[in-house]
């Protein structure tokens, strides 16, 4: 079997799909993406066309090592997201070739279902509490909120800020906890927007809510600050969505201040590399919970990897797949949205070969006729200083 073509599609609202075709009619799908830079990733993937056309798609590790080792300047979001999308598509092909789900080729499942969670949204305290109550009604056992800036840019946190802003975050998180009680777990995502001076204050103040985890309390380039943050919280600390290979995770794990690693299967080298990152984390007695605010291909890759990873504890998703609706943008590319069966806050393992999904290519081709140009917001705090989103 040989690769004959590599096709890329821009899909709203911010996604990039890759289809790898073969001379035996078997194709595989991947999601190579840096959010807001889909044009850059399209160019990066196409740079590999000359290498891949005519190659055997089943030699996944050979191709992974070639892409990584063949780059003198290696690592980083663009190269590793390129590798990730190609890797996903190759695993999809291999699973279809051998007529088995990817998790069977990774050694078989170690769990019968994967726990999922979703973010709660709202620009006000009342809206957040209402959405949290809805998530509970939908059956989720774990939900996650942003702090403030994620939902209201005008409330961004400065390097050092006043207690009023701290109290606002505490109030909002408290309202969510009141809305759902302690029957389901609650986490908070700081999105790297909080700097070390305030991270210490905030983690101490929100410890009262007994959180399932605190995500990205500081930016990954400031991971040394986690030793200070850890002193002020009893909650597990999670980070890793902006780390791109096992080499990026080495020091984080050896320092010992992280409890949950969150590699992104569309950014951190795909199924192959995130499987290795999970194994590294297991050796340090650390859990894994892949980052995935992306589309259905990335989510399918995550579920396949989670199934065969013993320390994978739960899975992020933001595509609303709990309702199985074709109208949902995240589900629309699927020919059969019912392939993912959700029940009681868990998703069952797909049984179909490869990633377990079938993409509606006609719909994807139509979407690609009007490519999106999604960019993440550029925010400033109250005195005009540029801040994190």
mmCIF file of C-alpha atoms in Angstrom:
data_model
loop_
_atom_site.group_PDB
_atom_site.id
_atom_site.type_symbol
_atom_site.label_atom_id
_atom_site.label_comp_id
_atom_site.label_asym_id
_atom_site.label_seq_id
_atom_site.Cartn_x
_atom_site.Cartn_y
_atom_site.Cartn_z
ATOM 1 C CA UNK A 1 0.000 0.000 0.000
ATOM 2 C CA UNK A 2 1.250 3.462 -0.919
ATOM 3 C CA UNK A 3 0.164 7.007 -0.132
ATOM 4 C CA UNK A 4 -1.220 8.723 -3.225
ATOM 5 C CA UNK A 5 -2.460 12.102 -1.983
ATOM 6 C CA UNK A 6 -2.750 14.449 1.008
ATOM 7 C CA UNK A 7 -5.715 16.835 1.056
ATOM 8 C CA UNK A 8 -6.410 19.669 3.482
ATOM 9 C CA UNK A 9 -9.742 21.273 4.356
ATOM 10 C CA UNK A 10 -10.516 24.398 6.378
ATOM 11 C CA UNK A 11 -13.620 23.668 8.443
ATOM 12 C CA UNK A 12 -15.516 26.219 10.581
ATOM 13 C CA UNK A 13 -15.248 27.358 13.189
ATOM 14 C CA UNK A 14 -11.460 27.125 13.395
ATOM 15 C CA UNK A 15 -10.418 23.649 12.285
ATOM 16 C CA UNK A 16 -8.099 22.126 9.676
ATOM 17 C CA UNK A 17 -8.659 18.561 8.473
ATOM 18 C CA UNK A 18 -6.150 16.342 6.689
ATOM 19 C CA UNK A 19 -7.105 13.389 4.515
ATOM 20 C CA UNK A 20 -4.395 10.932 3.451
ATOM 21 C CA UNK A 21 -5.360 8.688 0.519
ATOM 22 C CA UNK A 22 -3.799 5.384 -0.571
ATOM 23 C CA UNK A 23 -3.726 3.264 -3.707
ATOM 24 C CA UNK A 24 -5.840 0.600 -1.970
ATOM 25 C CA UNK A 25 -8.727 2.988 -1.386
ATOM 26 C CA UNK A 26 -8.142 3.221 2.371
ATOM 27 C CA UNK A 27 -7.958 6.776 3.659
ATOM 28 C CA UNK A 28 -7.172 8.294 7.039
ATOM 29 C CA UNK A 29 -8.151 11.575 8.687
ATOM 30 C CA UNK A 30 -6.157 13.818 10.997
ATOM 31 C CA UNK A 31 -6.509 17.264 12.566
ATOM 32 C CA UNK A 32 -3.235 19.209 12.318
ATOM 33 C CA UNK A 33 -3.897 22.576 13.865
ATOM 34 C CA UNK A 34 -2.583 25.548 15.755
ATOM 35 C CA UNK A 35 -5.728 27.510 16.534
ATOM 36 C CA UNK A 36 -5.648 30.805 14.650
ATOM 37 C CA UNK A 37 -2.859 29.618 12.329
ATOM 38 C CA UNK A 38 -4.610 27.160 9.996
ATOM 39 C CA UNK A 39 -2.949 28.698 6.931
ATOM 40 C CA UNK A 40 0.467 28.200 8.502
ATOM 41 C CA UNK A 41 -0.322 24.560 9.237
ATOM 42 C CA UNK A 42 -1.626 23.998 5.733
ATOM 43 C CA UNK A 43 1.745 25.133 4.399
ATOM 44 C CA UNK A 44 3.639 23.062 6.959
ATOM 45 C CA UNK A 45 1.763 19.850 6.094
ATOM 46 C CA UNK A 46 2.207 20.440 2.354
ATOM 47 C CA UNK A 47 5.960 20.709 2.851
ATOM 48 C CA UNK A 48 5.872 16.951 3.589
ATOM 49 C CA UNK A 49 3.990 15.949 0.423
ATOM 50 C CA UNK A 50 7.199 15.170 -1.449
ATOM 51 C CA UNK A 51 8.283 12.803 1.292
ATOM 52 C CA UNK A 52 4.976 10.989 1.817
ATOM 53 C CA UNK A 53 3.662 10.425 -1.706
ATOM 54 C CA UNK A 54 4.577 6.851 -2.597
ATOM 55 C CA UNK A 55 5.427 5.833 0.981
ATOM 56 C CA UNK A 56 3.910 2.927 2.934
ATOM 57 C CA UNK A 57 1.459 4.516 5.427
ATOM 58 C CA UNK A 58 1.709 1.589 7.846
ATOM 59 C CA UNK A 59 5.254 2.507 8.923
ATOM 60 C CA UNK A 60 4.008 5.025 11.469
ATOM 61 C CA UNK A 61 7.019 5.137 13.781
ATOM 62 C CA UNK A 62 9.413 5.347 10.835
ATOM 63 C CA UNK A 63 7.534 8.373 9.524
ATOM 64 C CA UNK A 64 7.249 9.980 12.975
ATOM 65 C CA UNK A 65 10.981 9.722 13.596
ATOM 66 C CA UNK A 66 11.774 10.977 10.094
ATOM 67 C CA UNK A 67 9.599 14.081 10.523
ATOM 68 C CA UNK A 68 11.000 14.845 13.961
ATOM 69 C CA UNK A 69 14.669 13.953 13.430
ATOM 70 C CA UNK A 70 14.684 15.419 9.934
ATOM 71 C CA UNK A 71 13.973 18.873 11.303
ATOM 72 C CA UNK A 72 17.191 20.493 12.480
ATOM 73 C CA UNK A 73 15.041 23.076 14.295
ATOM 74 C CA UNK A 74 12.621 20.750 15.971
ATOM 75 C CA UNK A 75 9.772 20.913 18.451
ATOM 76 C CA UNK A 76 7.363 23.796 18.907
ATOM 77 C CA UNK A 77 3.692 24.168 18.000
ATOM 78 C CA UNK A 78 3.953 24.263 14.198
ATOM 79 C CA UNK A 79 6.197 21.257 13.605
ATOM 80 C CA UNK A 80 4.632 19.109 16.329
ATOM 81 C CA UNK A 81 1.070 19.941 15.234
ATOM 82 C CA UNK A 82 2.053 19.019 11.678
ATOM 83 C CA UNK A 83 3.391 15.693 12.898
ATOM 84 C CA UNK A 84 0.287 15.243 15.062
ATOM 85 C CA UNK A 85 -2.235 15.529 12.253
ATOM 86 C CA UNK A 86 -0.272 13.256 9.957
ATOM 87 C CA UNK A 87 0.217 10.738 12.779
ATOM 88 C CA UNK A 88 -3.529 10.640 13.503
ATOM 89 C CA UNK A 89 -4.316 9.989 9.844
ATOM 90 C CA UNK A 90 -1.722 7.201 9.604
ATOM 91 C CA UNK A 91 -3.152 5.450 12.671
ATOM 92 C CA UNK A 92 -6.615 5.770 11.116
ATOM 93 C CA UNK A 93 -5.344 4.081 7.945
ATOM 94 C CA UNK A 94 -3.566 1.332 9.855
ATOM 95 C CA UNK A 95 -6.644 0.553 11.916
ATOM 96 C CA UNK A 96 -8.812 0.325 8.826
ATOM 97 C CA UNK A 97 -6.197 -1.856 7.097
ATOM 98 C CA UNK A 98 -6.156 -4.317 10.017
ATOM 99 C CA UNK A 99 -9.895 -3.884 10.699
ATOM 100 C CA UNK A 100 -9.523 -2.865 14.332
ATOM 101 C CA UNK A 101 -9.843 0.299 16.432
ATOM 102 C CA UNK A 102 -6.638 2.181 17.185
ATOM 103 C CA UNK A 103 -6.875 1.312 20.888
ATOM 104 C CA UNK A 104 -6.613 -2.398 20.010
ATOM 105 C CA UNK A 105 -3.341 -1.709 18.186
ATOM 106 C CA UNK A 106 -2.064 0.175 21.242
ATOM 107 C CA UNK A 107 -2.339 -3.009 23.301
ATOM 108 C CA UNK A 108 -6.052 -3.112 23.879
ATOM 109 C CA UNK A 109 -8.308 -1.133 26.195
ATOM 110 C CA UNK A 110 -7.647 -0.913 29.926
ATOM 111 C CA UNK A 111 -11.047 0.707 30.523
ATOM 112 C CA UNK A 112 -14.500 0.106 29.131
ATOM 113 C CA UNK A 113 -15.439 3.788 28.887
ATOM 114 C CA UNK A 114 -13.839 7.222 29.163
ATOM 115 C CA UNK A 115 -14.980 9.917 31.575
ATOM 116 C CA UNK A 116 -15.632 13.233 29.796
ATOM 117 C CA UNK A 117 -16.171 16.778 30.946
ATOM 118 C CA UNK A 118 -17.126 20.108 29.447
ATOM 119 C CA UNK A 119 -16.562 23.748 30.250
ATOM 120 C CA UNK A 120 -19.299 25.902 31.768
ATOM 121 C CA UNK A 121 -19.846 29.265 30.096
ATOM 122 C CA UNK A 122 -21.277 32.615 30.992
ATOM 123 C CA UNK A 123 -20.437 36.293 31.140
ATOM 124 C CA UNK A 124 -22.022 36.748 34.552
ATOM 125 C CA UNK A 125 -22.111 34.829 37.813
ATOM 126 C CA UNK A 126 -25.739 33.909 37.182
ATOM 127 C CA UNK A 127 -25.044 32.624 33.661
ATOM 128 C CA UNK A 128 -22.173 30.467 34.890
ATOM 129 C CA UNK A 129 -24.309 28.952 37.648
ATOM 130 C CA UNK A 130 -27.137 28.275 35.200
ATOM 131 C CA UNK A 131 -24.863 26.514 32.705
ATOM 132 C CA UNK A 132 -23.277 24.477 35.500
ATOM 133 C CA UNK A 133 -26.712 23.300 36.602
ATOM 134 C CA UNK A 134 -27.468 22.340 32.991
ATOM 135 C CA UNK A 135 -24.244 20.332 32.751
ATOM 136 C CA UNK A 136 -25.231 18.468 35.904
ATOM 137 C CA UNK A 137 -28.644 17.725 34.407
ATOM 138 C CA UNK A 138 -26.938 16.450 31.253
ATOM 139 C CA UNK A 139 -25.173 13.853 33.372
ATOM 140 C CA UNK A 140 -21.648 15.198 33.607
ATOM 141 C CA UNK A 141 -19.686 14.141 36.672
ATOM 142 C CA UNK A 142 -16.959 16.747 36.093
ATOM 143 C CA UNK A 143 -17.190 20.334 34.834
ATOM 144 C CA UNK A 144 -14.642 23.096 34.400
ATOM 145 C CA UNK A 145 -14.862 26.867 34.576
ATOM 146 C CA UNK A 146 -12.509 29.577 33.420
ATOM 147 C CA UNK A 147 -11.556 32.249 35.932
ATOM 148 C CA UNK A 148 -12.742 35.578 34.534
ATOM 149 C CA UNK A 149 -10.873 36.697 31.425
ATOM 150 C CA UNK A 150 -12.087 33.713 29.394
ATOM 151 C CA UNK A 151 -15.613 35.078 29.570
ATOM 152 C CA UNK A 152 -15.139 38.812 30.162
ATOM 153 C CA UNK A 153 -11.996 40.451 28.757
ATOM 154 C CA UNK A 154 -12.537 43.643 30.733
ATOM 155 C CA UNK A 155 -11.927 41.723 33.938
ATOM 156 C CA UNK A 156 -8.447 40.497 33.045
ATOM 157 C CA UNK A 157 -6.011 39.965 35.902
ATOM 158 C CA UNK A 158 -2.796 41.990 36.093
ATOM 159 C CA UNK A 159 0.585 40.815 37.470
ATOM 160 C CA UNK A 160 -0.475 42.137 40.871
ATOM 161 C CA UNK A 161 -4.128 42.975 41.326
ATOM 162 C CA UNK A 162 -6.584 44.120 43.947
ATOM 163 C CA UNK A 163 -8.564 41.940 46.317
ATOM 164 C CA UNK A 164 -11.812 42.978 44.634
ATOM 165 C CA UNK A 165 -10.824 41.106 41.501
ATOM 166 C CA UNK A 166 -9.815 38.100 43.571
ATOM 167 C CA UNK A 167 -13.169 38.174 45.335
ATOM 168 C CA UNK A 168 -14.956 38.310 41.974
ATOM 169 C CA UNK A 169 -13.331 35.059 40.869
ATOM 170 C CA UNK A 170 -14.089 33.464 44.232
ATOM 171 C CA UNK A 171 -17.714 34.587 43.993
ATOM 172 C CA UNK A 172 -18.156 33.120 40.539
ATOM 173 C CA UNK A 173 -16.569 29.819 41.424
ATOM 174 C CA UNK A 174 -18.618 29.677 44.612
ATOM 175 C CA UNK A 175 -21.831 30.202 42.653
ATOM 176 C CA UNK A 176 -20.963 27.261 40.410
ATOM 177 C CA UNK A 177 -20.210 25.079 43.417
ATOM 178 C CA UNK A 178 -23.519 26.085 45.004
ATOM 179 C CA UNK A 179 -25.353 25.250 41.770
ATOM 180 C CA UNK A 180 -24.011 21.702 41.542
ATOM 181 C CA UNK A 181 -23.085 20.900 45.132
ATOM 182 C CA UNK A 182 -20.394 18.341 45.810
ATOM 183 C CA UNK A 183 -22.179 15.631 43.846
ATOM 184 C CA UNK A 184 -20.055 16.370 40.794
ATOM 185 C CA UNK A 185 -16.460 17.522 40.510
ATOM 186 C CA UNK A 186 -15.466 21.068 39.626
ATOM 187 C CA UNK A 187 -12.190 22.329 38.140
ATOM 188 C CA UNK A 188 -10.894 25.760 37.151
ATOM 189 C CA UNK A 189 -8.823 26.699 34.113
ATOM 190 C CA UNK A 190 -6.656 29.799 34.614
ATOM 191 C CA UNK A 191 -5.535 29.544 30.958
ATOM 192 C CA UNK A 192 -2.109 30.832 31.958
ATOM 193 C CA UNK A 193 -3.626 34.274 32.456
ATOM 194 C CA UNK A 194 -2.617 34.532 36.121
ATOM 195 C CA UNK A 195 0.934 35.519 37.025
ATOM 196 C CA UNK A 196 2.821 34.055 39.981
ATOM 197 C CA UNK A 197 2.061 36.844 42.512
ATOM 198 C CA UNK A 198 -1.697 36.444 42.000
ATOM 199 C CA UNK A 199 -1.627 32.684 41.426
ATOM 200 C CA UNK A 200 -0.530 32.200 45.015
ATOM 201 C CA UNK A 201 -3.337 34.401 46.323
ATOM 202 C CA UNK A 202 -6.031 32.873 44.135
ATOM 203 C CA UNK A 203 -5.138 29.248 44.718
ATOM 204 C CA UNK A 204 -5.261 29.815 48.448
ATOM 205 C CA UNK A 205 -8.671 31.544 48.265
ATOM 206 C CA UNK A 206 -10.338 28.929 46.049
ATOM 207 C CA UNK A 207 -9.030 25.922 47.955
ATOM 208 C CA UNK A 208 -12.283 25.996 49.938
ATOM 209 C CA UNK A 209 -14.165 24.665 46.895
ATOM 210 C CA UNK A 210 -12.311 21.300 46.898
ATOM 211 C CA UNK A 211 -11.486 21.412 43.202
ATOM 212 C CA UNK A 212 -10.813 18.391 41.036
ATOM 213 C CA UNK A 213 -7.835 20.232 39.561
ATOM 214 C CA UNK A 214 -6.385 23.672 38.874
ATOM 215 C CA UNK A 215 -5.350 24.065 35.231
ATOM 216 C CA UNK A 216 -2.499 26.242 33.959
ATOM 217 C CA UNK A 217 -2.233 28.498 37.017
ATOM 218 C CA UNK A 218 0.805 29.993 35.284
ATOM 219 C CA UNK A 219 2.090 29.927 31.725
ATOM 220 C CA UNK A 220 4.150 26.840 30.798
ATOM 221 C CA UNK A 221 7.228 29.024 30.301
ATOM 222 C CA UNK A 222 6.883 29.854 33.997
ATOM 223 C CA UNK A 223 6.438 26.277 35.209
ATOM 224 C CA UNK A 224 9.103 26.813 37.879
ATOM 225 C CA UNK A 225 6.462 28.900 39.677
ATOM 226 C CA UNK A 226 4.389 25.765 40.263
ATOM 227 C CA UNK A 227 6.539 24.972 43.301
ATOM 228 C CA UNK A 228 5.154 28.148 44.893
ATOM 229 C CA UNK A 229 1.586 27.590 43.719
ATOM 230 C CA UNK A 230 1.618 24.050 45.142
ATOM 231 C CA UNK A 231 2.162 25.445 48.624
ATOM 232 C CA UNK A 232 -1.209 27.200 48.589
ATOM 233 C CA UNK A 233 -3.556 24.496 47.304
ATOM 234 C CA UNK A 234 -4.607 20.970 48.157
ATOM 235 C CA UNK A 235 -6.036 20.492 44.642
ATOM 236 C CA UNK A 236 -4.153 18.622 41.909
ATOM 237 C CA UNK A 237 -2.265 20.898 39.500
ATOM 238 C CA UNK A 238 -2.743 20.293 35.763
ATOM 239 C CA UNK A 239 -0.818 21.731 32.822
ATOM 240 C CA UNK A 240 0.637 20.789 29.445
ATOM 241 C CA UNK A 241 -1.679 21.917 26.651
ATOM 242 C CA UNK A 242 1.083 24.257 25.394
ATOM 243 C CA UNK A 243 3.865 21.697 25.628
ATOM 244 C CA UNK A 244 4.661 19.787 22.479
ATOM 245 C CA UNK A 245 6.777 16.688 23.052
ATOM 246 C CA UNK A 246 8.039 14.271 25.695
ATOM 247 C CA UNK A 247 11.181 16.403 25.951
ATOM 248 C CA UNK A 248 9.078 19.408 26.970
ATOM 249 C CA UNK A 249 7.516 17.329 29.759
ATOM 250 C CA UNK A 250 10.791 15.947 31.156
ATOM 251 C CA UNK A 251 11.609 18.740 33.589
ATOM 252 C CA UNK A 252 7.979 19.318 34.514
ATOM 253 C CA UNK A 253 7.656 15.712 35.628
ATOM 254 C CA UNK A 254 11.026 15.506 37.359
ATOM 255 C CA UNK A 255 10.324 18.708 39.317
ATOM 256 C CA UNK A 256 7.343 16.949 40.866
ATOM 257 C CA UNK A 257 4.786 19.788 41.071
ATOM 258 C CA UNK A 258 2.353 18.604 38.414
ATOM 259 C CA UNK A 259 -0.356 16.024 39.109
ATOM 260 C CA UNK A 260 -2.096 15.850 35.725
ATOM 261 C CA UNK A 261 -0.414 16.297 32.329
ATOM 262 C CA UNK A 262 -2.588 17.614 29.500
ATOM 263 C CA UNK A 263 -0.894 17.074 26.137
ATOM 264 C CA UNK A 264 -2.990 17.946 23.092
ATOM 265 C CA UNK A 265 -3.170 15.170 20.487
ATOM 266 C CA UNK A 266 -3.343 17.739 17.680
ATOM 267 C CA UNK A 267 -0.367 19.716 19.014
ATOM 268 C CA UNK A 268 1.948 17.291 20.817
ATOM 269 C CA UNK A 269 2.963 14.846 18.104
ATOM 270 C CA UNK A 270 -0.307 12.958 17.779
ATOM 271 C CA UNK A 271 -1.322 9.575 19.121
ATOM 272 C CA UNK A 272 2.226 8.218 19.018
ATOM 273 C CA UNK A 273 3.815 10.972 21.110
ATOM 274 C CA UNK A 274 0.958 11.485 23.560
ATOM 275 C CA UNK A 275 0.963 7.766 24.247
ATOM 276 C CA UNK A 276 4.648 8.121 25.201
ATOM 277 C CA UNK A 277 3.980 11.235 27.300
ATOM 278 C CA UNK A 278 1.312 9.309 29.179
ATOM 279 C CA UNK A 279 3.749 6.477 29.864
ATOM 280 C CA UNK A 280 6.356 8.968 31.113
ATOM 281 C CA UNK A 281 3.776 10.514 33.427
ATOM 282 C CA UNK A 282 2.776 7.097 34.757
ATOM 283 C CA UNK A 283 6.391 6.504 35.803
ATOM 284 C CA UNK A 284 6.117 9.639 37.983
ATOM 285 C CA UNK A 285 2.702 8.567 39.366
ATOM 286 C CA UNK A 286 1.066 11.418 37.444
ATOM 287 C CA UNK A 287 -2.298 11.255 35.646
ATOM 288 C CA UNK A 288 -3.027 12.263 32.051
ATOM 289 C CA UNK A 289 -6.071 14.162 30.765
ATOM 290 C CA UNK A 290 -5.601 15.220 27.118
ATOM 291 C CA UNK A 291 -6.450 18.773 26.137
ATOM 292 C CA UNK A 292 -9.108 18.874 23.393
ATOM 293 C CA UNK A 293 -11.125 22.016 22.618
ATOM 294 C CA UNK A 294 -11.038 20.970 18.964
ATOM 295 C CA UNK A 295 -13.193 19.017 16.515
ATOM 296 C CA UNK A 296 -14.327 15.452 16.142
ATOM 297 C CA UNK A 297 -11.104 14.014 14.660
ATOM 298 C CA UNK A 298 -8.989 15.237 17.573
ATOM 299 C CA UNK A 299 -11.611 14.009 20.033
ATOM 300 C CA UNK A 300 -11.700 10.564 18.408
ATOM 301 C CA UNK A 301 -7.902 10.383 18.601
ATOM 302 C CA UNK A 302 -8.047 11.262 22.285
ATOM 303 C CA UNK A 303 -10.662 8.616 23.108
ATOM 304 C CA UNK A 304 -8.658 5.928 21.301
ATOM 305 C CA UNK A 305 -5.513 6.888 23.226
ATOM 306 C CA UNK A 306 -7.311 7.225 26.565
ATOM 307 C CA UNK A 307 -8.762 3.748 26.189
ATOM 308 C CA UNK A 308 -5.306 2.121 26.186
ATOM 309 C CA UNK A 309 -3.671 4.468 28.725
ATOM 310 C CA UNK A 310 -4.070 3.386 32.364
ATOM 311 C CA UNK A 311 -3.374 6.812 33.882
ATOM 312 C CA UNK A 312 -5.743 8.665 31.521
ATOM 313 C CA UNK A 313 -8.407 9.811 33.992
ATOM 314 C CA UNK A 314 -10.797 12.013 32.019
ATOM 315 C CA UNK A 315 -11.207 13.696 28.657
ATOM 316 C CA UNK A 316 -11.955 17.304 27.741
ATOM 317 C CA UNK A 317 -14.394 17.995 24.933
ATOM 318 C CA UNK A 318 -16.144 21.099 23.685
ATOM 319 C CA UNK A 319 -18.146 19.845 20.726
ATOM 320 C CA UNK A 320 -21.411 19.188 22.535
ATOM 321 C CA UNK A 321 -21.404 15.549 21.479
ATOM 322 C CA UNK A 322 -23.628 14.555 24.382
ATOM 323 C CA UNK A 323 -26.703 15.456 22.321
ATOM 324 C CA UNK A 324 -25.675 13.597 19.134
ATOM 325 C CA UNK A 325 -27.100 16.387 16.988
ATOM 326 C CA UNK A 326 -26.121 16.803 13.345
ATOM 327 C CA UNK A 327 -26.777 20.524 13.819
ATOM 328 C CA UNK A 328 -23.919 20.759 16.288
ATOM 329 C CA UNK A 329 -20.852 22.185 14.443
ATOM 330 C CA UNK A 330 -18.532 19.712 16.129
ATOM 331 C CA UNK A 331 -20.639 16.717 15.061
ATOM 332 C CA UNK A 332 -21.569 17.904 11.575
ATOM 333 C CA UNK A 333 -18.566 16.355 9.759
ATOM 334 C CA UNK A 334 -19.607 12.866 10.902
ATOM 335 C CA UNK A 335 -21.713 10.646 8.671
ATOM 336 C CA UNK A 336 -22.973 8.964 11.839
ATOM 337 C CA UNK A 337 -23.018 11.275 14.897
ATOM 338 C CA UNK A 338 -24.277 8.350 16.972
ATOM 339 C CA UNK A 339 -20.885 6.654 16.806
ATOM 340 C CA UNK A 340 -20.096 8.290 20.150
ATOM 341 C CA UNK A 341 -22.490 7.018 22.792
ATOM 342 C CA UNK A 342 -22.604 9.176 25.925
ATOM 343 C CA UNK A 343 -24.125 8.053 29.175
ATOM 344 C CA UNK A 344 -23.819 9.242 32.754
ATOM 345 C CA UNK A 345 -20.793 11.465 32.063
ATOM 346 C CA UNK A 346 -18.858 8.832 30.115
ATOM 347 C CA UNK A 347 -18.367 7.989 26.446
ATOM 348 C CA UNK A 348 -18.263 4.394 25.290
ATOM 349 C CA UNK A 349 -15.321 3.204 23.233
ATOM 350 C CA UNK A 350 -15.969 3.314 19.460
ATOM 351 C CA UNK A 351 -15.812 -0.133 17.919
ATOM 352 C CA UNK A 352 -15.313 0.774 14.262
ATOM 353 C CA UNK A 353 -11.804 0.428 12.740
ATOM 354 C CA UNK A 354 -9.192 3.183 12.900
ATOM 355 C CA UNK A 355 -10.285 6.276 14.768
ATOM 356 C CA UNK A 356 -13.797 4.859 14.777
ATOM 357 C CA UNK A 357 -15.376 7.678 12.765
ATOM 358 C CA UNK A 358 -16.458 8.277 9.176
ATOM 359 C CA UNK A 359 -16.142 11.827 7.863
ATOM 360 C CA UNK A 360 -18.757 13.322 5.526
ATOM 361 C CA UNK A 361 -16.293 14.481 2.886
ATOM 362 C CA UNK A 362 -18.906 16.247 0.782
ATOM 363 C CA UNK A 363 -19.772 18.469 3.713
ATOM 364 C CA UNK A 364 -16.101 19.123 4.452
ATOM 365 C CA UNK A 365 -15.423 20.023 0.830
ATOM 366 C CA UNK A 366 -18.353 22.459 0.854
ATOM 367 C CA UNK A 367 -17.090 24.098 4.050
ATOM 368 C CA UNK A 368 -13.640 24.491 2.519
ATOM 369 C CA UNK A 369 -15.070 26.696 -0.258
ATOM 370 C CA UNK A 370 -15.345 29.514 2.281
ATOM 371 C CA UNK A 371 -12.246 29.068 4.485
ATOM 372 C CA UNK A 372 -12.415 30.532 7.950
ATOM 373 C CA UNK A 373 -9.878 32.994 9.294
ATOM 374 C CA UNK A 374 -10.376 32.463 13.022
ATOM 375 C CA UNK A 375 -8.002 34.291 15.367
ATOM 376 C CA UNK A 376 -7.930 34.217 19.131
ATOM 377 C CA UNK A 377 -8.883 37.479 20.875
ATOM 378 C CA UNK A 378 -6.171 40.015 21.626
ATOM 379 C CA UNK A 379 -6.905 41.325 25.098
ATOM 380 C CA UNK A 380 -5.734 44.179 27.310
ATOM 381 C CA UNK A 381 -6.316 44.768 30.976
ATOM 382 C CA UNK A 382 -7.844 47.894 32.504
ATOM 383 C CA UNK A 383 -4.672 50.005 32.101
ATOM 384 C CA UNK A 384 -4.044 48.951 28.512
ATOM 385 C CA UNK A 385 -1.407 46.273 29.159
ATOM 386 C CA UNK A 386 -1.606 43.293 26.736
ATOM 387 C CA UNK A 387 -2.709 40.168 28.625
ATOM 388 C CA UNK A 388 -3.213 36.469 28.042
ATOM 389 C CA UNK A 389 -6.355 35.036 26.491
#
